[in-house]
mmCIF file of C-alpha atoms in Angstrom:
data_model
loop_
_atom_site.group_PDB
_atom_site.id
_atom_site.type_symbol
_atom_site.label_atom_id
_atom_site.label_comp_id
_atom_site.label_asym_id
_atom_site.label_seq_id
_atom_site.Cartn_x
_atom_site.Cartn_y
_atom_site.Cartn_z
ATOM 1 C CA MET A 1228 62.009 -3.983 102.925
ATOM 2 C CA ILE A 1229 60.905 -0.729 101.303
ATOM 3 C CA PHE A 1230 62.742 1.258 98.621
ATOM 4 C CA ASP A 1231 62.010 4.672 97.197
ATOM 5 C CA THR A 1232 61.135 3.908 93.599
ATOM 6 C CA GLY A 1233 59.923 7.343 92.654
ATOM 7 C CA SER A 1234 56.189 6.848 92.450
ATOM 8 C CA THR A 1235 55.879 8.738 89.168
ATOM 9 C CA GLN A 1236 58.234 6.382 87.314
ATOM 10 C CA SER A 1237 57.346 3.026 85.814
ATOM 11 C CA ASN A 1238 59.759 0.098 86.019
ATOM 12 C CA LEU A 1239 60.966 0.744 82.469
ATOM 13 C CA GLU A 1240 61.523 4.416 83.211
ATOM 14 C CA CYS A 1241 63.447 3.456 86.357
ATOM 15 C CA PHE A 1242 65.713 1.168 84.356
ATOM 16 C CA LEU A 1243 66.408 3.795 81.696
ATOM 17 C CA HIS A 1244 67.037 6.451 84.341
ATOM 18 C CA CYS A 1245 69.303 4.294 86.526
ATOM 19 C CA THR A 1246 71.443 3.129 83.588
ATOM 20 C CA THR A 1247 71.801 6.513 81.861
ATOM 21 C CA PRO A 1248 75.281 7.983 82.374
ATOM 22 C CA THR A 1249 75.685 11.627 83.353
ATOM 23 C CA VAL A 1250 79.168 12.616 82.259
ATOM 24 C CA LYS A 1251 81.335 15.329 83.779
ATOM 25 C CA SER A 1252 81.473 18.131 81.238
ATOM 26 C CA GLN A 1253 83.916 20.861 80.290
ATOM 27 C CA PHE A 1254 83.639 24.011 78.206
ATOM 28 C CA LEU A 1255 85.552 24.327 74.971
ATOM 29 C CA PRO A 1256 87.945 27.306 74.859
ATOM 30 C CA LYS A 1257 86.518 30.066 72.660
ATOM 31 C CA SER A 1258 89.600 29.908 70.488
ATOM 32 C CA GLU A 1259 88.698 26.332 69.525
ATOM 33 C CA ILE A 1260 85.000 26.881 68.817
ATOM 34 C CA ARG A 1261 85.721 28.378 65.405
ATOM 35 C CA ASN A 1262 87.589 25.198 64.437
ATOM 36 C CA LEU A 1263 84.590 22.899 64.914
ATOM 37 C CA ASN A 1264 83.193 21.036 61.919
ATOM 38 C CA ARG A 1265 80.265 23.268 60.880
ATOM 39 C CA LEU A 1266 78.406 20.359 59.331
ATOM 40 C CA TRP A 1267 78.306 18.699 62.744
ATOM 41 C CA HIS A 1268 77.968 21.882 64.812
ATOM 42 C CA PRO A 1269 76.047 24.370 62.652
ATOM 43 C CA TRP A 1270 74.747 26.458 65.542
ATOM 44 C CA GLU A 1271 76.613 29.575 66.570
ATOM 45 C CA ARG A 1272 77.230 29.374 70.298
ATOM 46 C CA GLU A 1273 79.224 31.339 72.816
ATOM 47 C CA LYS A 1274 79.712 28.223 74.928
ATOM 48 C CA VAL A 1275 80.235 24.643 73.770
ATOM 49 C CA GLU A 1276 80.024 21.887 76.370
ATOM 50 C CA TYR A 1277 81.776 18.573 75.811
ATOM 51 C CA PHE A 1278 83.059 15.469 77.586
ATOM 52 C CA THR A 1279 86.008 13.162 77.080
ATOM 53 C CA LEU A 1280 85.464 9.475 76.428
ATOM 54 C CA GLY A 1281 87.573 8.764 79.504
ATOM 55 C CA ASP A 1282 85.062 10.629 81.671
ATOM 56 C CA LEU A 1283 82.214 8.720 80.015
ATOM 57 C CA TRP A 1284 83.741 5.369 80.928
ATOM 58 C CA ASN A 1285 84.205 6.548 84.519
ATOM 59 C CA CYS A 1286 80.415 6.606 84.795
ATOM 60 C CA TYR A 1287 80.461 2.840 84.270
ATOM 61 C CA ASP A 1288 83.257 2.111 86.751
ATOM 62 C CA GLU A 1289 81.116 1.408 89.816
ATOM 63 C CA TRP A 1290 78.390 -0.227 87.731
ATOM 64 C CA SER A 1291 80.990 -2.581 86.242
ATOM 65 C CA ALA A 1292 82.196 -3.584 89.706
ATOM 66 C CA TYR A 1293 78.933 -3.814 91.657
ATOM 67 C CA GLY A 1294 76.097 -3.451 89.160
ATOM 68 C CA ALA A 1295 73.614 -0.638 88.624
ATOM 69 C CA GLY A 1296 70.684 -0.839 91.050
ATOM 70 C CA VAL A 1297 67.203 -0.457 89.555
ATOM 71 C CA PRO A 1298 64.187 -0.171 91.916
ATOM 72 C CA ILE A 1299 61.336 -2.355 90.634
ATOM 73 C CA VAL A 1300 57.736 -2.767 91.765
ATOM 74 C CA LEU A 1301 56.350 -6.267 91.138
ATOM 75 C CA ASN A 1302 52.746 -7.072 90.280
ATOM 76 C CA ASN A 1303 51.952 -7.855 93.915
ATOM 77 C CA SER A 1304 53.285 -4.407 94.904
ATOM 78 C CA GLU A 1305 56.408 -5.984 96.385
ATOM 79 C CA THR A 1306 59.412 -3.743 95.861
ATOM 80 C CA LEU A 1307 63.027 -4.754 95.314
ATOM 81 C CA VAL A 1308 66.231 -3.571 93.665
ATOM 82 C CA GLN A 1309 67.602 -5.525 90.697
ATOM 83 C CA TYR A 1310 71.273 -5.082 89.816
ATOM 84 C CA TYR A 1311 72.610 -5.105 86.247
ATOM 85 C CA VAL A 1312 76.210 -5.237 85.030
ATOM 86 C CA PRO A 1313 77.112 -3.333 81.833
ATOM 87 C CA TYR A 1314 79.141 -4.898 79.011
ATOM 88 C CA LEU A 1315 80.429 -3.194 75.879
ATOM 89 C CA SER A 1316 78.395 -4.705 73.068
ATOM 90 C CA ALA A 1317 79.398 -2.521 70.134
ATOM 91 C CA ILE A 1318 81.023 0.812 69.368
ATOM 92 C CA GLN A 1319 81.927 2.818 66.280
ATOM 93 C CA ILE A 1320 83.919 6.039 66.526
ATOM 94 C CA PHE A 1321 84.188 8.404 63.577
ATOM 95 C CA THR A 1322 86.418 11.473 63.973
ATOM 96 C CA SER A 1323 86.661 14.830 62.247
ATOM 97 C CA ASN A 1324 89.867 14.079 60.379
ATOM 98 C CA SER A 1325 92.370 11.303 59.810
ATOM 99 C CA SER A 1326 94.992 12.937 62.038
ATOM 100 C CA PHE A 1327 93.226 11.468 65.069
ATOM 101 C CA ASN A 1328 94.336 8.058 63.899
ATOM 102 C CA GLY A 1329 97.782 9.018 65.169
ATOM 103 C CA LEU A 1330 96.311 8.643 68.663
ATOM 104 C CA ARG A 1331 96.299 4.896 68.374
ATOM 105 C CA GLU A 1332 99.280 2.618 68.609
ATOM 106 C CA GLU A 1333 100.169 0.692 65.488
ATOM 107 C CA THR A 1334 99.849 -2.967 66.473
ATOM 108 C CA GLU A 1335 99.458 -5.206 63.457
ATOM 109 C CA SER A 1336 98.188 -8.587 64.603
ATOM 110 C CA GLY A 1337 99.652 -10.435 61.620
ATOM 111 C CA ASP A 1338 96.594 -12.671 61.297
ATOM 112 C CA GLY A 1339 94.828 -10.713 58.614
ATOM 113 C CA GLU A 1340 92.133 -9.333 60.884
ATOM 114 C CA ARG A 1341 92.963 -5.772 59.979
ATOM 115 C CA ASP A 1342 92.496 -6.413 56.275
ATOM 116 C CA SER A 1343 89.106 -8.018 56.758
ATOM 117 C CA PHE A 1344 87.378 -4.677 57.098
ATOM 118 C CA SER A 1345 88.850 -3.517 53.822
ATOM 119 C CA ASP A 1346 87.805 -6.774 52.173
ATOM 120 C CA SER A 1347 84.236 -6.350 53.360
ATOM 121 C CA CYS A 1348 84.119 -2.986 51.635
ATOM 122 C CA SER A 1349 85.567 -4.169 48.346
ATOM 123 C CA ASP A 1350 82.212 -4.734 46.694
ATOM 124 C CA GLU A 1351 80.846 -1.331 47.699
ATOM 125 C CA SER A 1352 81.007 1.929 45.793
ATOM 126 C CA GLU A 1353 83.342 4.621 47.033
ATOM 127 C CA SER A 1354 80.419 6.503 48.582
ATOM 128 C CA ASP A 1355 79.475 3.472 50.680
ATOM 129 C CA LYS A 1356 82.884 2.650 52.092
ATOM 130 C CA GLY A 1357 83.289 3.046 55.833
ATOM 131 C CA TRP A 1358 79.777 1.863 56.657
ATOM 132 C CA ARG A 1359 79.717 -1.843 56.033
ATOM 133 C CA TRP A 1360 80.698 -4.396 58.654
ATOM 134 C CA ASP A 1361 79.897 -7.993 57.847
ATOM 135 C CA GLY A 1362 80.907 -9.684 61.087
ATOM 136 C CA CYS A 1363 84.229 -10.949 59.783
ATOM 137 C CA SER A 1364 86.202 -9.133 62.464
ATOM 138 C CA SER A 1365 85.393 -8.025 65.968
ATOM 139 C CA GLU A 1366 87.929 -5.238 66.418
ATOM 140 C CA GLU A 1367 89.262 -2.657 64.004
ATOM 141 C CA GLY A 1368 91.202 0.548 64.187
ATOM 142 C CA GLY A 1369 91.920 3.019 61.419
ATOM 143 C CA SER A 1370 94.601 2.507 58.804
ATOM 144 C CA GLU A 1371 96.358 4.281 55.958
ATOM 145 C CA GLN A 1372 93.255 3.700 53.852
ATOM 146 C CA ASP A 1373 91.049 5.843 56.081
ATOM 147 C CA SER A 1374 90.793 8.456 53.339
ATOM 148 C CA LEU A 1375 88.937 5.855 51.304
ATOM 149 C CA TRP A 1376 86.659 4.795 54.120
ATOM 150 C CA HIS A 1377 84.870 7.998 55.034
ATOM 151 C CA VAL A 1378 81.625 8.535 53.218
ATOM 152 C CA ASN A 1379 81.828 12.325 53.205
ATOM 153 C CA ASN A 1380 82.410 15.212 55.580
ATOM 154 C CA ARG A 1381 79.210 14.444 57.454
ATOM 155 C CA LEU A 1382 80.399 11.026 58.608
ATOM 156 C CA GLY A 1383 84.098 11.485 59.212
ATOM 157 C CA TYR A 1384 86.939 8.991 59.442
ATOM 158 C CA LEU A 1385 86.605 5.641 61.167
ATOM 159 C CA TYR A 1386 88.947 5.645 64.160
ATOM 160 C CA PHE A 1387 87.786 2.497 65.927
ATOM 161 C CA GLN A 1388 85.038 -0.098 65.979
ATOM 162 C CA TYR A 1389 84.345 -3.122 68.134
ATOM 163 C CA PHE A 1390 81.558 -5.710 68.045
ATOM 164 C CA GLU A 1391 81.348 -8.247 70.872
ATOM 165 C CA ARG A 1392 80.620 -11.813 69.765
ATOM 166 C CA SER A 1393 81.460 -13.809 72.904
ATOM 167 C CA THR A 1394 78.793 -15.475 75.021
ATOM 168 C CA PRO A 1395 77.741 -13.472 78.097
ATOM 169 C CA TYR A 1396 79.761 -15.777 80.344
ATOM 170 C CA GLY A 1397 82.891 -15.099 78.292
ATOM 171 C CA ARG A 1398 82.749 -11.324 78.620
ATOM 172 C CA VAL A 1399 84.321 -8.878 81.039
ATOM 173 C CA PRO A 1400 82.444 -5.821 82.380
ATOM 174 C CA LEU A 1401 82.508 -2.658 80.307
ATOM 175 C CA MET A 1402 85.153 -0.804 82.295
ATOM 176 C CA ASP A 1403 87.568 -3.726 82.168
ATOM 177 C CA LYS A 1404 86.993 -4.082 78.418
ATOM 178 C CA ILE A 1405 87.618 -0.404 77.749
ATOM 179 C CA ASN A 1406 90.780 -0.400 79.854
ATOM 180 C CA GLY A 1407 92.112 -3.283 77.782
ATOM 181 C CA LEU A 1408 91.179 -1.779 74.416
ATOM 182 C CA SER A 1409 92.512 1.678 75.301
ATOM 183 C CA ARG A 1410 96.027 0.316 75.669
ATOM 184 C CA ARG A 1411 95.990 -0.230 71.909
ATOM 185 C CA TYR A 1412 93.683 2.667 71.050
ATOM 186 C CA PRO A 1413 94.420 5.566 73.462
ATOM 187 C CA GLY A 1414 91.844 7.735 71.700
ATOM 188 C CA LEU A 1415 89.207 5.703 73.561
ATOM 189 C CA MET A 1416 90.222 7.754 76.589
ATOM 190 C CA SER A 1417 91.397 11.069 75.128
ATOM 191 C CA LEU A 1418 88.944 11.832 72.327
ATOM 192 C CA ARG A 1419 86.321 14.491 73.065
ATOM 193 C CA SER A 1420 82.654 14.436 72.129
ATOM 194 C CA VAL A 1421 83.227 17.517 69.941
ATOM 195 C CA ASP A 1422 85.788 15.532 67.922
ATOM 196 C CA LEU A 1423 83.276 12.828 67.027
ATOM 197 C CA SER A 1424 80.876 12.741 64.110
ATOM 198 C CA PRO A 1425 77.121 12.206 64.576
ATOM 199 C CA ALA A 1426 77.654 8.658 63.289
ATOM 200 C CA SER A 1427 79.577 7.700 66.451
ATOM 201 C CA TRP A 1428 77.655 5.407 68.787
ATOM 202 C CA MET A 1429 77.879 2.580 71.292
ATOM 203 C CA ALA A 1430 75.652 -0.206 72.543
ATOM 204 C CA VAL A 1431 75.752 -1.484 76.131
ATOM 205 C CA ALA A 1432 74.437 -4.913 77.120
ATOM 206 C CA TRP A 1433 72.958 -5.107 80.637
ATOM 207 C CA TYR A 1434 72.728 -8.509 82.298
ATOM 208 C CA PRO A 1435 70.972 -9.085 85.663
ATOM 209 C CA ILE A 1436 73.134 -10.477 88.451
ATOM 210 C CA TYR A 1437 71.125 -10.396 91.714
ATOM 211 C CA HIS A 1438 68.346 -8.569 93.493
ATOM 212 C CA ILE A 1439 67.784 -7.337 97.040
ATOM 213 C CA PRO A 1440 66.072 -8.753 98.994
ATOM 214 C CA MET A 1441 67.230 -12.144 97.751
ATOM 215 C CA GLY A 1442 65.748 -15.553 98.387
ATOM 216 C CA ARG A 1443 63.765 -16.561 95.333
ATOM 217 C CA THR A 1444 63.962 -16.610 91.567
ATOM 218 C CA ILE A 1445 61.699 -14.192 89.720
ATOM 219 C CA LYS A 1446 61.415 -14.953 86.008
ATOM 220 C CA ASP A 1447 60.255 -11.439 85.209
ATOM 221 C CA LEU A 1448 63.657 -10.191 86.330
ATOM 222 C CA SER A 1449 65.724 -12.353 83.982
ATOM 223 C CA THR A 1450 65.290 -9.774 81.197
ATOM 224 C CA CYS A 1451 68.484 -8.513 79.555
ATOM 225 C CA PHE A 1452 68.703 -5.092 77.918
ATOM 226 C CA LEU A 1453 70.676 -3.572 75.066
ATOM 227 C CA THR A 1454 70.889 0.241 75.148
ATOM 228 C CA TYR A 1455 72.114 2.431 72.290
ATOM 229 C CA HIS A 1456 73.793 5.791 72.890
ATOM 230 C CA THR A 1457 75.189 8.540 70.672
ATOM 231 C CA LEU A 1458 78.668 9.824 71.500
ATOM 232 C CA SER A 1459 78.898 13.074 69.542
ATOM 233 C CA SER A 1460 78.292 16.569 70.887
ATOM 234 C CA SER A 1461 76.149 17.202 67.813
ATOM 235 C CA PHE A 1462 73.152 15.749 69.626
ATOM 236 C CA GLN A 1463 73.636 18.053 72.613
ATOM 237 C CA ASP A 1464 72.268 20.831 70.406
ATOM 238 C CA MET A 1465 68.832 19.211 70.376
ATOM 239 C CA ASP A 1466 66.057 21.344 71.796
ATOM 240 C CA PRO A 1467 64.985 19.562 75.017
ATOM 241 C CA GLU A 1468 61.388 20.425 74.186
ATOM 242 C CA ASP A 1469 61.717 18.207 71.123
ATOM 243 C CA ASP A 1470 62.370 15.186 73.315
ATOM 244 C CA ILE A 1471 59.461 14.937 75.695
ATOM 245 C CA GLU A 1472 60.245 11.276 76.410
ATOM 246 C CA SER A 1473 63.632 12.179 77.908
ATOM 247 C CA PRO A 1474 63.108 14.756 80.650
ATOM 248 C CA GLN A 1475 66.604 14.005 81.928
ATOM 249 C CA ARG A 1476 67.929 16.053 79.017
ATOM 250 C CA LYS A 1477 66.587 19.161 80.731
ATOM 251 C CA ARG A 1478 69.633 20.211 82.666
ATOM 252 C CA LYS A 1479 71.597 23.305 83.484
ATOM 253 C CA GLU A 1480 74.958 24.129 81.962
ATOM 254 C CA GLY A 1481 77.837 22.576 83.842
ATOM 255 C CA GLU A 1482 75.725 19.910 85.556
ATOM 256 C CA GLY A 1483 77.104 17.195 83.308
ATOM 257 C CA ILE A 1484 75.917 15.742 80.017
ATOM 258 C CA THR A 1485 73.410 12.896 80.051
ATOM 259 C CA LEU A 1486 73.393 10.220 77.369
ATOM 260 C CA PRO A 1487 69.939 8.614 77.493
ATOM 261 C CA PRO A 1488 69.467 5.672 75.116
ATOM 262 C CA PHE A 1489 68.013 6.455 71.711
ATOM 263 C CA GLY A 1490 67.399 2.766 71.042
ATOM 264 C CA LEU A 1491 66.703 -0.369 73.068
ATOM 265 C CA ALA A 1492 66.372 -4.121 72.590
ATOM 266 C CA THR A 1493 65.378 -6.744 75.160
ATOM 267 C CA TYR A 1494 65.888 -10.481 75.661
ATOM 268 C CA LYS A 1495 63.971 -12.949 77.836
ATOM 269 C CA MET A 1496 61.235 -10.463 78.597
ATOM 270 C CA GLN A 1497 58.553 -12.439 80.434
ATOM 271 C CA GLY A 1498 55.445 -11.309 82.259
ATOM 272 C CA ASN A 1499 54.442 -7.669 82.315
ATOM 273 C CA VAL A 1500 56.747 -6.140 84.913
ATOM 274 C CA TRP A 1501 58.339 -3.921 82.269
ATOM 275 C CA VAL A 1502 55.220 -3.050 80.278
ATOM 276 C CA SER A 1503 52.525 -2.660 82.923
ATOM 277 C CA GLY A 1504 53.201 0.989 83.689
ATOM 278 C CA ASN A 1505 52.147 4.248 82.082
ATOM 279 C CA CYS A 1506 48.766 2.900 80.911
ATOM 280 C CA GLY A 1507 50.321 0.902 78.106
ATOM 281 C CA ARG A 1508 52.722 3.614 76.955
ATOM 282 C CA ASP A 1509 55.741 1.597 78.096
ATOM 283 C CA GLN A 1510 54.881 -1.122 75.586
ATOM 284 C CA GLU A 1511 54.649 1.509 72.860
ATOM 285 C CA ARG A 1512 57.946 2.986 73.972
ATOM 286 C CA LEU A 1513 59.688 -0.390 73.837
ATOM 287 C CA VAL A 1514 58.428 -0.916 70.290
ATOM 288 C CA SER A 1515 59.530 2.582 69.298
ATOM 289 C CA LEU A 1516 63.021 2.267 70.819
ATOM 290 C CA LEU A 1517 63.508 -1.119 69.152
ATOM 291 C CA SER A 1518 62.462 0.333 65.801
ATOM 292 C CA VAL A 1519 64.888 3.239 66.143
ATOM 293 C CA ALA A 1520 67.763 0.886 67.002
ATOM 294 C CA ASP A 1521 66.942 -1.282 64.002
ATOM 295 C CA SER A 1522 66.796 1.748 61.692
ATOM 296 C CA TRP A 1523 70.116 3.053 63.029
ATOM 297 C CA LEU A 1524 71.894 -0.233 62.354
ATOM 298 C CA LYS A 1525 70.418 -0.482 58.873
ATOM 299 C CA GLN A 1526 71.483 3.061 58.091
ATOM 300 C CA LEU A 1527 75.035 2.234 59.157
ATOM 301 C CA ARG A 1528 74.891 -1.109 57.323
ATOM 302 C CA VAL A 1529 76.328 -2.987 60.270
ATOM 303 C CA GLN A 1530 75.403 -6.407 61.582
ATOM 304 C CA HIS A 1531 75.245 -6.076 65.350
ATOM 305 C CA HIS A 1532 75.586 -9.579 66.776
ATOM 306 C CA ASP A 1533 73.867 -8.869 70.109
ATOM 307 C CA PHE A 1534 70.967 -7.065 68.454
ATOM 308 C CA ASN A 1535 70.395 -9.994 66.099
ATOM 309 C CA TYR A 1536 70.538 -12.432 69.020
ATOM 310 C CA PHE A 1537 68.232 -10.373 71.248
ATOM 311 C CA THR A 1538 65.645 -9.981 68.501
ATOM 312 C CA GLY A 1539 65.846 -13.583 67.282
ATOM 313 C CA ILE A 1540 67.526 -12.840 63.967
ATOM 314 C CA ARG A 1541 69.745 -15.762 62.999
ATOM 315 C CA ARG A 1542 72.318 -15.233 60.292
ATOM 316 C CA GLY A 1543 74.528 -17.846 58.717
#
């Protein structure tokens, strides 16, 4: 059985390409462009392209139901398609002002979970509040204390954060998770990329489910991936020439906005299926993407459970 793998792409490049969402975009009315946060959008532009979070999640709808197919060439030149299901691993959404917190429904759980975020910040200076997450709670929305949580105008107000801590077998696919969370936090569907600060991000865990043709177990294909993506329109202003590693950024206006991963972690990587291409450059790229993800998490002062597990970091 033969598949078109795109002869110029390595297996790693195929995975990154096949799991990168391209989101339906819209153009911001000119009357609203002048209201953008100039710290986040310093460039003067006649047109500003954006997407809604709801349209972003739609990219994961089919993948959540059937898996994302990734063509892979094995060491013996055999070709197959491995399917991966996406799961929401982590997300933090910072908005331009606290008024967006009115988008969410007030649903106090009564078990003290909501206060745990505030408690984790109690030992930090005012300038550090809003960054620290110590693993004491998996889900948080904003609160009346949001004005104390934002670091400064660059970072914005924390609207929502979620960190998955369940075992892989206890999770539901990304689309199902988002649909459940959005009932309590409707901004997860309605917020726009132009409303989000550059500190907004998400991590998606990809677990293999099956490959075609089937019939035997291939250890090299048991690898799990953790991809990190920015959510703010601020990064759409990057010059594509500055990002040679991501040619998918080179697009025409109106063709949709791609969100290639800026960071990556792997688990159970065996053999050399994922690092044998590009004359060794794939190995260098994996190291680089892992380093960027690690730096991002340290900058935000968050403990990302899946990242720690994937990379073998055990915390008490």
